């Protein structure tokens, strides 16, 4: 009985330690191929006051390879929490993914410049002021009719060239954790929310998001919220279905096509107009040419009459 109790205690300690490790800096899948460069895309406006931006990233699927998880606005798990993005790091043999997490301070995320406030260290896209989140509109895109807690701080905007490196290590970003980032890693953290997990699960089911299919240029680069509107890298609304799905259904027209052909409501060309009916005169170009009758003088008519009486 004591042995069983000891085993259960060990398992409980291991499980708690593993959860804590995952919550603080979870080490996920390892790959021997570097992730593609980060695509450049337009950030959709914040749809709800209090949502925070989580940048897009390359995740990995054992069967399909790298796939793009769109950047998205999400609800934080609690007031005062900020998002530390996950990142890929090269450990000398393979590329390892370090899971992102929520905390009161931003930890180390590989020095990767994800944009829109995540410039490689810390976060300059907004700040908590009591129970409200304030947005720095010099960095992030918000809908002013929905979001009113804003400020402008252009000093955090630098003019350095972004190289779009997506990982930390040789050939990527050469950055080391700063003291404040190491301190942040030791704080209590919250793992990605259920919405964030759902968001990633939806992305992995979309074949157009895989790098092998889009050559590093995903169709859906960002979304305004989980299960919300999809946006292309240019900021346009992305199609909710792929063209291949349309081509596989020949009986269904494409969105740009129409099955209506209102011929009867359209004027016909002149050369196809119907012939006039009744006593209406025919068009000039269709009237028959009539041979004019020859006029005979009156005296000749009298002579012809006497000749017929003989």
PDB file of C-alpha atoms in Angstrom:
ATOM      1  CA  UNK A   1       0.000   0.000   0.000  1.00  0.00           C
ATOM      2  CA  UNK A   2       2.836   2.345   0.843  1.00  0.00           C
ATOM      3  CA  UNK A   3       4.469   1.581  -2.496  1.00  0.00           C
ATOM      4  CA  UNK A   4       1.266   2.434  -4.366  1.00  0.00           C
ATOM      5  CA  UNK A   5       0.951   5.680  -2.453  1.00  0.00           C
ATOM      6  CA  UNK A   6       4.556   6.581  -3.232  1.00  0.00           C
ATOM      7  CA  UNK A   7       4.064   5.889  -6.935  1.00  0.00           C
ATOM      8  CA  UNK A   8       0.947   8.047  -7.018  1.00  0.00           C
ATOM      9  CA  UNK A   9       2.783  10.884  -5.295  1.00  0.00           C
ATOM     10  CA  UNK A  10       5.625  10.695  -7.807  1.00  0.00           C
ATOM     11  CA  UNK A  11       3.196  10.746 -10.728  1.00  0.00           C
ATOM     12  CA  UNK A  12       1.385  13.718  -9.225  1.00  0.00           C
ATOM     13  CA  UNK A  13       4.625  15.657  -8.782  1.00  0.00           C
ATOM     14  CA  UNK A  14       5.734  14.864 -12.330  1.00  0.00           C
ATOM     15  CA  UNK A  15       2.372  15.925 -13.770  1.00  0.00           C
ATOM     16  CA  UNK A  16       2.394  19.215 -11.846  1.00  0.00           C
ATOM     17  CA  UNK A  17       5.970  19.913 -12.909  1.00  0.00           C
ATOM     18  CA  UNK A  18       5.149  19.192 -16.538  1.00  0.00           C
ATOM     19  CA  UNK A  19       2.154  21.547 -16.446  1.00  0.00           C
ATOM     20  CA  UNK A  20       4.297  24.284 -14.907  1.00  0.00           C
ATOM     21  CA  UNK A  21       6.985  23.755 -17.525  1.00  0.00           C
ATOM     22  CA  UNK A  22       4.414  23.958 -20.327  1.00  0.00           C
ATOM     23  CA  UNK A  23       2.874  27.078 -18.852  1.00  0.00           C
ATOM     24  CA  UNK A  24       6.201  28.891 -18.534  1.00  0.00           C
ATOM     25  CA  UNK A  25       8.187  27.873 -21.590  1.00  0.00           C
ATOM     26  CA  UNK A  26       6.929  24.740 -23.208  1.00  0.00           C
ATOM     27  CA  UNK A  27       9.320  23.010 -25.567  1.00  0.00           C
ATOM     28  CA  UNK A  28       7.298  21.499 -28.362  1.00  0.00           C
ATOM     29  CA  UNK A  29       8.084  19.727 -31.589  1.00  0.00           C
ATOM     30  CA  UNK A  30      11.606  19.622 -33.023  1.00  0.00           C
ATOM     31  CA  UNK A  31      12.361  19.730 -36.752  1.00  0.00           C
ATOM     32  CA  UNK A  32      15.571  19.468 -38.752  1.00  0.00           C
ATOM     33  CA  UNK A  33      14.404  22.042 -41.318  1.00  0.00           C
ATOM     34  CA  UNK A  34      14.200  25.758 -40.554  1.00  0.00           C
ATOM     35  CA  UNK A  35      10.764  27.407 -40.763  1.00  0.00           C
ATOM     36  CA  UNK A  36      10.033  29.710 -43.729  1.00  0.00           C
ATOM     37  CA  UNK A  37      10.505  33.451 -43.389  1.00  0.00           C
ATOM     38  CA  UNK A  38       7.671  35.419 -41.855  1.00  0.00           C
ATOM     39  CA  UNK A  39       5.197  36.694 -44.470  1.00  0.00           C
ATOM     40  CA  UNK A  40       4.434  40.397 -44.587  1.00  0.00           C
ATOM     41  CA  UNK A  41       0.771  41.142 -43.993  1.00  0.00           C
ATOM     42  CA  UNK A  42      -1.677  43.866 -42.986  1.00  0.00           C
ATOM     43  CA  UNK A  43      -3.140  43.788 -39.499  1.00  0.00           C
ATOM     44  CA  UNK A  44      -6.965  43.861 -39.372  1.00  0.00           C
ATOM     45  CA  UNK A  45      -8.513  46.380 -36.945  1.00  0.00           C
ATOM     46  CA  UNK A  46      -9.239  45.306 -33.387  1.00  0.00           C
ATOM     47  CA  UNK A  47     -12.915  44.218 -33.333  1.00  0.00           C
ATOM     48  CA  UNK A  48     -13.570  44.360 -29.568  1.00  0.00           C
ATOM     49  CA  UNK A  49     -12.293  46.731 -26.906  1.00  0.00           C
ATOM     50  CA  UNK A  50      -9.953  44.750 -24.641  1.00  0.00           C
ATOM     51  CA  UNK A  51      -8.744  42.207 -27.214  1.00  0.00           C
ATOM     52  CA  UNK A  52      -4.973  41.764 -27.607  1.00  0.00           C
ATOM     53  CA  UNK A  53      -3.046  41.003 -30.772  1.00  0.00           C
ATOM     54  CA  UNK A  54      -1.277  37.640 -31.076  1.00  0.00           C
ATOM     55  CA  UNK A  55       1.009  37.559 -34.132  1.00  0.00           C
ATOM     56  CA  UNK A  56       0.935  34.854 -36.786  1.00  0.00           C
ATOM     57  CA  UNK A  57       3.566  32.121 -36.744  1.00  0.00           C
ATOM     58  CA  UNK A  58       4.696  28.957 -38.500  1.00  0.00           C
ATOM     59  CA  UNK A  59       3.557  25.788 -36.706  1.00  0.00           C
ATOM     60  CA  UNK A  60       4.533  22.263 -37.713  1.00  0.00           C
ATOM     61  CA  UNK A  61       2.499  19.184 -38.563  1.00  0.00           C
ATOM     62  CA  UNK A  62       4.201  15.781 -38.738  1.00  0.00           C
ATOM     63  CA  UNK A  63       2.329  14.874 -41.927  1.00  0.00           C
ATOM     64  CA  UNK A  64       2.135  18.172 -43.801  1.00  0.00           C
ATOM     65  CA  UNK A  65       5.115  20.182 -42.566  1.00  0.00           C
ATOM     66  CA  UNK A  66       5.044  23.883 -41.747  1.00  0.00           C
ATOM     67  CA  UNK A  67       1.704  25.688 -41.854  1.00  0.00           C
ATOM     68  CA  UNK A  68       0.809  29.303 -41.099  1.00  0.00           C
ATOM     69  CA  UNK A  69      -1.342  30.115 -38.085  1.00  0.00           C
ATOM     70  CA  UNK A  70      -2.865  33.539 -38.864  1.00  0.00           C
ATOM     71  CA  UNK A  71      -2.307  36.495 -36.591  1.00  0.00           C
ATOM     72  CA  UNK A  72      -5.483  37.163 -34.641  1.00  0.00           C
ATOM     73  CA  UNK A  73      -7.053  39.405 -32.003  1.00  0.00           C
ATOM     74  CA  UNK A  74      -8.008  37.378 -28.898  1.00  0.00           C
ATOM     75  CA  UNK A  75      -9.420  37.918 -25.443  1.00  0.00           C
ATOM     76  CA  UNK A  76      -6.732  37.671 -22.743  1.00  0.00           C
ATOM     77  CA  UNK A  77      -7.332  35.113 -19.970  1.00  0.00           C
ATOM     78  CA  UNK A  78      -7.375  37.793 -17.283  1.00  0.00           C
ATOM     79  CA  UNK A  79      -6.915  41.515 -16.735  1.00  0.00           C
ATOM     80  CA  UNK A  80      -3.281  42.591 -16.705  1.00  0.00           C
ATOM     81  CA  UNK A  81      -1.947  39.671 -18.751  1.00  0.00           C
ATOM     82  CA  UNK A  82       0.206  40.117 -21.867  1.00  0.00           C
ATOM     83  CA  UNK A  83       1.113  37.627 -24.581  1.00  0.00           C
ATOM     84  CA  UNK A  84       4.651  36.350 -25.083  1.00  0.00           C
ATOM     85  CA  UNK A  85       4.733  34.817 -28.597  1.00  0.00           C
ATOM     86  CA  UNK A  86       6.186  31.386 -29.205  1.00  0.00           C
ATOM     87  CA  UNK A  87       9.327  31.060 -31.303  1.00  0.00           C
ATOM     88  CA  UNK A  88      11.567  28.575 -33.097  1.00  0.00           C
ATOM     89  CA  UNK A  89      15.102  28.187 -31.768  1.00  0.00           C
ATOM     90  CA  UNK A  90      18.062  26.228 -33.151  1.00  0.00           C
ATOM     91  CA  UNK A  91      19.781  24.188 -30.461  1.00  0.00           C
ATOM     92  CA  UNK A  92      22.728  22.972 -32.542  1.00  0.00           C
ATOM     93  CA  UNK A  93      21.005  19.969 -34.079  1.00  0.00           C
ATOM     94  CA  UNK A  94      17.308  20.693 -34.656  1.00  0.00           C
ATOM     95  CA  UNK A  95      14.835  23.572 -34.601  1.00  0.00           C
ATOM     96  CA  UNK A  96      12.714  23.475 -31.455  1.00  0.00           C
ATOM     97  CA  UNK A  97       9.452  25.341 -30.953  1.00  0.00           C
ATOM     98  CA  UNK A  98       8.986  27.161 -27.645  1.00  0.00           C
ATOM     99  CA  UNK A  99       5.303  27.648 -26.896  1.00  0.00           C
ATOM    100  CA  UNK A 100       3.965  31.129 -26.136  1.00  0.00           C
ATOM    101  CA  UNK A 101       2.292  32.017 -22.851  1.00  0.00           C
ATOM    102  CA  UNK A 102       0.366  34.707 -20.955  1.00  0.00           C
ATOM    103  CA  UNK A 103       1.957  36.629 -18.087  1.00  0.00           C
ATOM    104  CA  UNK A 104       2.156  40.013 -16.407  1.00  0.00           C
ATOM    105  CA  UNK A 105       5.386  40.750 -18.276  1.00  0.00           C
ATOM    106  CA  UNK A 106       6.731  39.836 -21.701  1.00  0.00           C
ATOM    107  CA  UNK A 107       9.355  37.112 -21.694  1.00  0.00           C
ATOM    108  CA  UNK A 108      11.932  36.098 -24.300  1.00  0.00           C
ATOM    109  CA  UNK A 109      10.570  35.176 -27.725  1.00  0.00           C
ATOM    110  CA  UNK A 110      13.775  34.668 -29.623  1.00  0.00           C
ATOM    111  CA  UNK A 111      14.292  38.250 -30.683  1.00  0.00           C
ATOM    112  CA  UNK A 112      11.973  37.581 -33.632  1.00  0.00           C
ATOM    113  CA  UNK A 113      10.351  40.749 -34.993  1.00  0.00           C
ATOM    114  CA  UNK A 114       6.738  39.683 -35.524  1.00  0.00           C
ATOM    115  CA  UNK A 115       5.625  43.284 -36.086  1.00  0.00           C
ATOM    116  CA  UNK A 116       2.665  45.271 -34.747  1.00  0.00           C
ATOM    117  CA  UNK A 117       4.275  45.886 -31.379  1.00  0.00           C
ATOM    118  CA  UNK A 118       6.314  42.677 -31.097  1.00  0.00           C
ATOM    119  CA  UNK A 119       9.602  44.167 -32.270  1.00  0.00           C
ATOM    120  CA  UNK A 120      11.836  41.377 -30.948  1.00  0.00           C
ATOM    121  CA  UNK A 121      11.795  42.271 -27.271  1.00  0.00           C
ATOM    122  CA  UNK A 122       8.881  43.379 -25.107  1.00  0.00           C
ATOM    123  CA  UNK A 123       5.650  44.780 -26.532  1.00  0.00           C
ATOM    124  CA  UNK A 124       5.074  48.383 -27.600  1.00  0.00           C
ATOM    125  CA  UNK A 125       1.580  48.038 -29.111  1.00  0.00           C
ATOM    126  CA  UNK A 126      -0.294  48.861 -25.933  1.00  0.00           C
ATOM    127  CA  UNK A 127      -0.394  48.798 -22.141  1.00  0.00           C
ATOM    128  CA  UNK A 128      -2.684  48.038 -19.248  1.00  0.00           C
ATOM    129  CA  UNK A 129      -4.080  51.025 -17.334  1.00  0.00           C
ATOM    130  CA  UNK A 130      -5.983  49.567 -14.403  1.00  0.00           C
ATOM    131  CA  UNK A 131      -8.654  47.261 -15.757  1.00  0.00           C
ATOM    132  CA  UNK A 132      -8.530  48.752 -19.271  1.00  0.00           C
ATOM    133  CA  UNK A 133      -6.122  48.106 -22.100  1.00  0.00           C
ATOM    134  CA  UNK A 134      -4.843  51.117 -24.008  1.00  0.00           C
ATOM    135  CA  UNK A 135      -3.770  50.775 -27.645  1.00  0.00           C
ATOM    136  CA  UNK A 136      -0.843  52.567 -29.246  1.00  0.00           C
ATOM    137  CA  UNK A 137      -2.312  53.551 -32.600  1.00  0.00           C
ATOM    138  CA  UNK A 138       1.135  54.403 -33.901  1.00  0.00           C
ATOM    139  CA  UNK A 139       1.779  50.669 -33.980  1.00  0.00           C
ATOM    140  CA  UNK A 140      -1.514  48.767 -34.047  1.00  0.00           C
ATOM    141  CA  UNK A 141      -4.708  49.051 -36.086  1.00  0.00           C
ATOM    142  CA  UNK A 142      -7.931  49.667 -34.158  1.00  0.00           C
ATOM    143  CA  UNK A 143     -11.496  50.581 -35.067  1.00  0.00           C
ATOM    144  CA  UNK A 144     -12.024  53.939 -33.369  1.00  0.00           C
ATOM    145  CA  UNK A 145     -15.789  53.463 -33.372  1.00  0.00           C
ATOM    146  CA  UNK A 146     -15.307  50.390 -31.165  1.00  0.00           C
ATOM    147  CA  UNK A 147     -12.060  51.106 -29.310  1.00  0.00           C
ATOM    148  CA  UNK A 148     -11.677  54.417 -27.452  1.00  0.00           C
ATOM    149  CA  UNK A 149      -8.774  53.711 -25.080  1.00  0.00           C
ATOM    150  CA  UNK A 150      -5.929  54.794 -27.329  1.00  0.00           C
ATOM    151  CA  UNK A 151      -2.727  56.814 -27.282  1.00  0.00           C
ATOM    152  CA  UNK A 152       0.077  57.605 -29.728  1.00  0.00           C
ATOM    153  CA  UNK A 153       3.745  56.923 -29.046  1.00  0.00           C
ATOM    154  CA  UNK A 154       5.796  57.151 -32.211  1.00  0.00           C
ATOM    155  CA  UNK A 155       9.123  56.952 -30.378  1.00  0.00           C
ATOM    156  CA  UNK A 156       8.840  53.161 -30.278  1.00  0.00           C
ATOM    157  CA  UNK A 157       8.673  52.992 -34.068  1.00  0.00           C
ATOM    158  CA  UNK A 158      12.102  52.456 -35.546  1.00  0.00           C
ATOM    159  CA  UNK A 159      13.117  52.551 -39.170  1.00  0.00           C
ATOM    160  CA  UNK A 160      15.280  49.435 -39.205  1.00  0.00           C
ATOM    161  CA  UNK A 161      14.868  46.982 -42.049  1.00  0.00           C
ATOM    162  CA  UNK A 162      12.880  43.919 -41.022  1.00  0.00           C
ATOM    163  CA  UNK A 163      14.530  40.764 -42.346  1.00  0.00           C
ATOM    164  CA  UNK A 164      11.523  38.542 -41.554  1.00  0.00           C
ATOM    165  CA  UNK A 165      13.654  35.855 -39.895  1.00  0.00           C
ATOM    166  CA  UNK A 166      11.348  33.391 -38.172  1.00  0.00           C
ATOM    167  CA  UNK A 167      13.754  31.650 -35.797  1.00  0.00           C
ATOM    168  CA  UNK A 168      16.546  32.247 -33.322  1.00  0.00           C
ATOM    169  CA  UNK A 169      19.978  30.848 -34.085  1.00  0.00           C
ATOM    170  CA  UNK A 170      22.601  30.708 -36.862  1.00  0.00           C
ATOM    171  CA  UNK A 171      21.109  32.000 -40.085  1.00  0.00           C
ATOM    172  CA  UNK A 172      18.280  33.620 -38.161  1.00  0.00           C
ATOM    173  CA  UNK A 173      18.102  36.086 -35.296  1.00  0.00           C
ATOM    174  CA  UNK A 174      21.125  36.292 -33.004  1.00  0.00           C
ATOM    175  CA  UNK A 175      19.481  37.385 -29.764  1.00  0.00           C
ATOM    176  CA  UNK A 176      19.944  36.408 -26.128  1.00  0.00           C
ATOM    177  CA  UNK A 177      17.434  36.819 -23.284  1.00  0.00           C
ATOM    178  CA  UNK A 178      17.673  40.142 -21.461  1.00  0.00           C
ATOM    179  CA  UNK A 179      17.634  40.224 -17.629  1.00  0.00           C
ATOM    180  CA  UNK A 180      14.018  41.438 -17.544  1.00  0.00           C
ATOM    181  CA  UNK A 181      13.038  38.669 -19.928  1.00  0.00           C
ATOM    182  CA  UNK A 182      14.696  36.026 -17.762  1.00  0.00           C
ATOM    183  CA  UNK A 183      12.859  37.428 -14.775  1.00  0.00           C
ATOM    184  CA  UNK A 184       9.563  37.283 -16.681  1.00  0.00           C
ATOM    185  CA  UNK A 185      10.148  33.613 -17.488  1.00  0.00           C
ATOM    186  CA  UNK A 186      10.178  32.800 -13.753  1.00  0.00           C
ATOM    187  CA  UNK A 187       6.766  34.345 -13.132  1.00  0.00           C
ATOM    188  CA  UNK A 188       3.503  32.445 -13.031  1.00  0.00           C
ATOM    189  CA  UNK A 189       2.119  31.990 -16.516  1.00  0.00           C
ATOM    190  CA  UNK A 190      -1.061  30.848 -18.231  1.00  0.00           C
ATOM    191  CA  UNK A 191      -0.915  28.551 -21.228  1.00  0.00           C
ATOM    192  CA  UNK A 192      -2.624  29.468 -24.531  1.00  0.00           C
ATOM    193  CA  UNK A 193      -6.383  29.832 -24.178  1.00  0.00           C
ATOM    194  CA  UNK A 194      -8.902  27.410 -25.643  1.00  0.00           C
ATOM    195  CA  UNK A 195      -9.639  29.969 -28.369  1.00  0.00           C
ATOM    196  CA  UNK A 196      -5.975  30.035 -29.351  1.00  0.00           C
ATOM    197  CA  UNK A 197      -5.822  26.247 -29.452  1.00  0.00           C
ATOM    198  CA  UNK A 198      -8.966  26.133 -31.593  1.00  0.00           C
ATOM    199  CA  UNK A 199      -7.459  28.766 -33.878  1.00  0.00           C
ATOM    200  CA  UNK A 200      -4.397  26.592 -34.488  1.00  0.00           C
ATOM    201  CA  UNK A 201      -6.510  23.470 -35.027  1.00  0.00           C
ATOM    202  CA  UNK A 202      -8.530  25.248 -37.706  1.00  0.00           C
ATOM    203  CA  UNK A 203      -5.335  26.376 -39.472  1.00  0.00           C
ATOM    204  CA  UNK A 204      -3.856  22.879 -39.646  1.00  0.00           C
ATOM    205  CA  UNK A 205      -7.005  21.617 -41.395  1.00  0.00           C
ATOM    206  CA  UNK A 206      -6.676  24.207 -44.172  1.00  0.00           C
ATOM    207  CA  UNK A 207      -4.353  22.892 -46.892  1.00  0.00           C
ATOM    208  CA  UNK A 208      -3.880  26.376 -48.332  1.00  0.00           C
ATOM    209  CA  UNK A 209      -2.032  27.349 -45.137  1.00  0.00           C
ATOM    210  CA  UNK A 210       0.777  24.821 -45.631  1.00  0.00           C
ATOM    211  CA  UNK A 211       4.086  26.149 -46.907  1.00  0.00           C
ATOM    212  CA  UNK A 212       4.417  23.241 -49.339  1.00  0.00           C
ATOM    213  CA  UNK A 213       1.235  24.469 -51.060  1.00  0.00           C
ATOM    214  CA  UNK A 214       1.616  28.252 -50.823  1.00  0.00           C
ATOM    215  CA  UNK A 215       5.422  28.612 -51.073  1.00  0.00           C
ATOM    216  CA  UNK A 216       5.483  30.621 -47.870  1.00  0.00           C
ATOM    217  CA  UNK A 217       2.643  32.952 -48.893  1.00  0.00           C
ATOM    218  CA  UNK A 218      -0.517  31.847 -47.063  1.00  0.00           C
ATOM    219  CA  UNK A 219      -3.900  32.901 -48.394  1.00  0.00           C
ATOM    220  CA  UNK A 220      -5.199  33.713 -44.923  1.00  0.00           C
ATOM    221  CA  UNK A 221      -2.507  35.779 -43.236  1.00  0.00           C
ATOM    222  CA  UNK A 222      -4.581  37.278 -40.425  1.00  0.00           C
ATOM    223  CA  UNK A 223      -8.036  37.234 -38.835  1.00  0.00           C
ATOM    224  CA  UNK A 224      -9.926  39.825 -36.823  1.00  0.00           C
ATOM    225  CA  UNK A 225     -10.917  37.207 -34.227  1.00  0.00           C
ATOM    226  CA  UNK A 226     -11.052  33.445 -33.737  1.00  0.00           C
ATOM    227  CA  UNK A 227     -13.518  31.973 -36.268  1.00  0.00           C
ATOM    228  CA  UNK A 228     -13.988  35.488 -37.606  1.00  0.00           C
ATOM    229  CA  UNK A 229     -13.218  37.175 -40.921  1.00  0.00           C
ATOM    230  CA  UNK A 230     -10.173  36.050 -42.908  1.00  0.00           C
ATOM    231  CA  UNK A 231      -7.789  38.506 -44.536  1.00  0.00           C
ATOM    232  CA  UNK A 232      -5.160  38.169 -47.250  1.00  0.00           C
ATOM    233  CA  UNK A 233      -1.642  39.572 -46.772  1.00  0.00           C
ATOM    234  CA  UNK A 234      -2.856  42.747 -48.518  1.00  0.00           C
ATOM    235  CA  UNK A 235      -5.695  43.169 -46.027  1.00  0.00           C
ATOM    236  CA  UNK A 236      -8.506  42.078 -48.346  1.00  0.00           C
ATOM    237  CA  UNK A 237     -11.192  39.587 -47.398  1.00  0.00           C
ATOM    238  CA  UNK A 238      -9.927  36.108 -48.149  1.00  0.00           C
ATOM    239  CA  UNK A 239     -12.121  33.520 -49.846  1.00  0.00           C
ATOM    240  CA  UNK A 240     -13.875  31.189 -47.450  1.00  0.00           C
ATOM    241  CA  UNK A 241     -13.240  28.299 -49.809  1.00  0.00           C
ATOM    242  CA  UNK A 242     -10.468  27.345 -52.188  1.00  0.00           C
ATOM    243  CA  UNK A 243     -10.723  27.417 -55.979  1.00  0.00           C
ATOM    244  CA  UNK A 244     -10.044  23.685 -56.065  1.00  0.00           C
ATOM    245  CA  UNK A 245     -13.316  23.109 -54.239  1.00  0.00           C
ATOM    246  CA  UNK A 246     -15.119  25.072 -56.946  1.00  0.00           C
ATOM    247  CA  UNK A 247     -13.432  23.191 -59.774  1.00  0.00           C
ATOM    248  CA  UNK A 248     -14.426  19.891 -58.192  1.00  0.00           C
ATOM    249  CA  UNK A 249     -18.089  20.864 -58.469  1.00  0.00           C
ATOM    250  CA  UNK A 250     -18.647  21.588 -62.155  1.00  0.00           C
ATOM    251  CA  UNK A 251     -22.382  21.955 -61.654  1.00  0.00           C
ATOM    252  CA  UNK A 252     -21.915  24.828 -59.249  1.00  0.00           C
ATOM    253  CA  UNK A 253     -20.991  28.204 -60.758  1.00  0.00           C
ATOM    254  CA  UNK A 254     -18.057  30.184 -59.465  1.00  0.00           C
ATOM    255  CA  UNK A 255     -18.824  33.286 -57.437  1.00  0.00           C
ATOM    256  CA  UNK A 256     -17.904  35.504 -60.383  1.00  0.00           C
ATOM    257  CA  UNK A 257     -20.202  33.625 -62.749  1.00  0.00           C
ATOM    258  CA  UNK A 258     -23.978  33.882 -63.171  1.00  0.00           C
ATOM    259  CA  UNK A 259     -26.522  31.316 -64.294  1.00  0.00           C
ATOM    260  CA  UNK A 260     -29.036  33.991 -65.347  1.00  0.00           C
ATOM    261  CA  UNK A 261     -29.219  34.933 -69.000  1.00  0.00           C
ATOM    262  CA  UNK A 262     -32.012  37.552 -69.388  1.00  0.00           C
ATOM    263  CA  UNK A 263     -32.053  37.507 -73.188  1.00  0.00           C
ATOM    264  CA  UNK A 264     -35.694  38.558 -73.449  1.00  0.00           C
ATOM    265  CA  UNK A 265     -34.982  41.749 -71.507  1.00  0.00           C
ATOM    266  CA  UNK A 266     -32.033  42.767 -73.646  1.00  0.00           C
ATOM    267  CA  UNK A 267     -32.394  44.674 -76.938  1.00  0.00           C
ATOM    268  CA  UNK A 268     -31.447  42.592 -79.929  1.00  0.00           C
ATOM    269  CA  UNK A 269     -29.011  43.831 -82.562  1.00  0.00           C
ATOM    270  CA  UNK A 270     -30.554  45.717 -85.473  1.00  0.00           C
ATOM    271  CA  UNK A 271     -29.820  42.997 -88.010  1.00  0.00           C
ATOM    272  CA  UNK A 272     -31.793  40.495 -85.894  1.00  0.00           C
ATOM    273  CA  UNK A 273     -34.971  42.572 -85.488  1.00  0.00           C
ATOM    274  CA  UNK A 274     -38.196  40.745 -86.485  1.00  0.00           C
ATOM    275  CA  UNK A 275     -39.927  41.609 -89.730  1.00  0.00           C
ATOM    276  CA  UNK A 276     -42.765  44.174 -89.378  1.00  0.00           C
ATOM    277  CA  UNK A 277     -46.291  42.802 -89.354  1.00  0.00           C
ATOM    278  CA  UNK A 278     -49.646  44.042 -90.696  1.00  0.00           C
ATOM    279  CA  UNK A 279     -49.726  47.270 -92.694  1.00  0.00           C
ATOM    280  CA  UNK A 280     -46.579  48.671 -91.211  1.00  0.00           C
ATOM    281  CA  UNK A 281     -44.130  49.689 -93.932  1.00  0.00           C
ATOM    282  CA  UNK A 282     -41.063  47.555 -94.329  1.00  0.00           C
ATOM    283  CA  UNK A 283     -37.699  49.108 -93.666  1.00  0.00           C
ATOM    284  CA  UNK A 284     -36.288  50.868 -96.674  1.00  0.00           C
ATOM    285  CA  UNK A 285     -33.509  48.366 -97.117  1.00  0.00           C
ATOM    286  CA  UNK A 286     -36.018  45.495 -97.205  1.00  0.00           C
ATOM    287  CA  UNK A 287     -38.760  46.982 -99.559  1.00  0.00           C
ATOM    288  CA  UNK A 288     -39.107  45.295-102.936  1.00  0.00           C
ATOM    289  CA  UNK A 289     -38.236  47.391-105.982  1.00  0.00           C
ATOM    290  CA  UNK A 290     -41.345  48.057-108.114  1.00  0.00           C
ATOM    291  CA  UNK A 291     -41.129  48.550-111.921  1.00  0.00           C
ATOM    292  CA  UNK A 292     -42.878  51.820-112.814  1.00  0.00           C
ATOM    293  CA  UNK A 293     -45.804  51.471-115.380  1.00  0.00           C
ATOM    294  CA  UNK A 294     -45.301  52.983-118.840  1.00  0.00           C
ATOM    295  CA  UNK A 295     -47.587  55.939-119.594  1.00  0.00           C
ATOM    296  CA  UNK A 296     -49.340  55.754-123.123  1.00  0.00           C
ATOM    297  CA  UNK A 297     -50.582  58.981-124.816  1.00  0.00           C
ATOM    298  CA  UNK A 298     -54.414  59.361-125.302  1.00  0.00           C
ATOM    299  CA  UNK A 299     -54.286  59.395-129.155  1.00  0.00           C
ATOM    300  CA  UNK A 300     -52.408  56.149-129.228  1.00  0.00           C
ATOM    301  CA  UNK A 301     -54.994  54.608-126.890  1.00  0.00           C
ATOM    302  CA  UNK A 302     -57.852  55.587-129.368  1.00  0.00           C
ATOM    303  CA  UNK A 303     -56.004  54.084-132.352  1.00  0.00           C
ATOM    304  CA  UNK A 304     -55.416  50.857-130.447  1.00  0.00           C
ATOM    305  CA  UNK A 305     -59.174  50.725-129.606  1.00  0.00           C
ATOM    306  CA  UNK A 306     -60.245  51.094-133.298  1.00  0.00           C
ATOM    307  CA  UNK A 307     -57.742  48.420-134.328  1.00  0.00           C
ATOM    308  CA  UNK A 308     -59.211  45.913-131.853  1.00  0.00           C
ATOM    309  CA  UNK A 309     -62.802  46.572-133.180  1.00  0.00           C
ATOM    310  CA  UNK A 310     -61.880  45.580-136.718  1.00  0.00           C
TER     311      UNK A 310
END
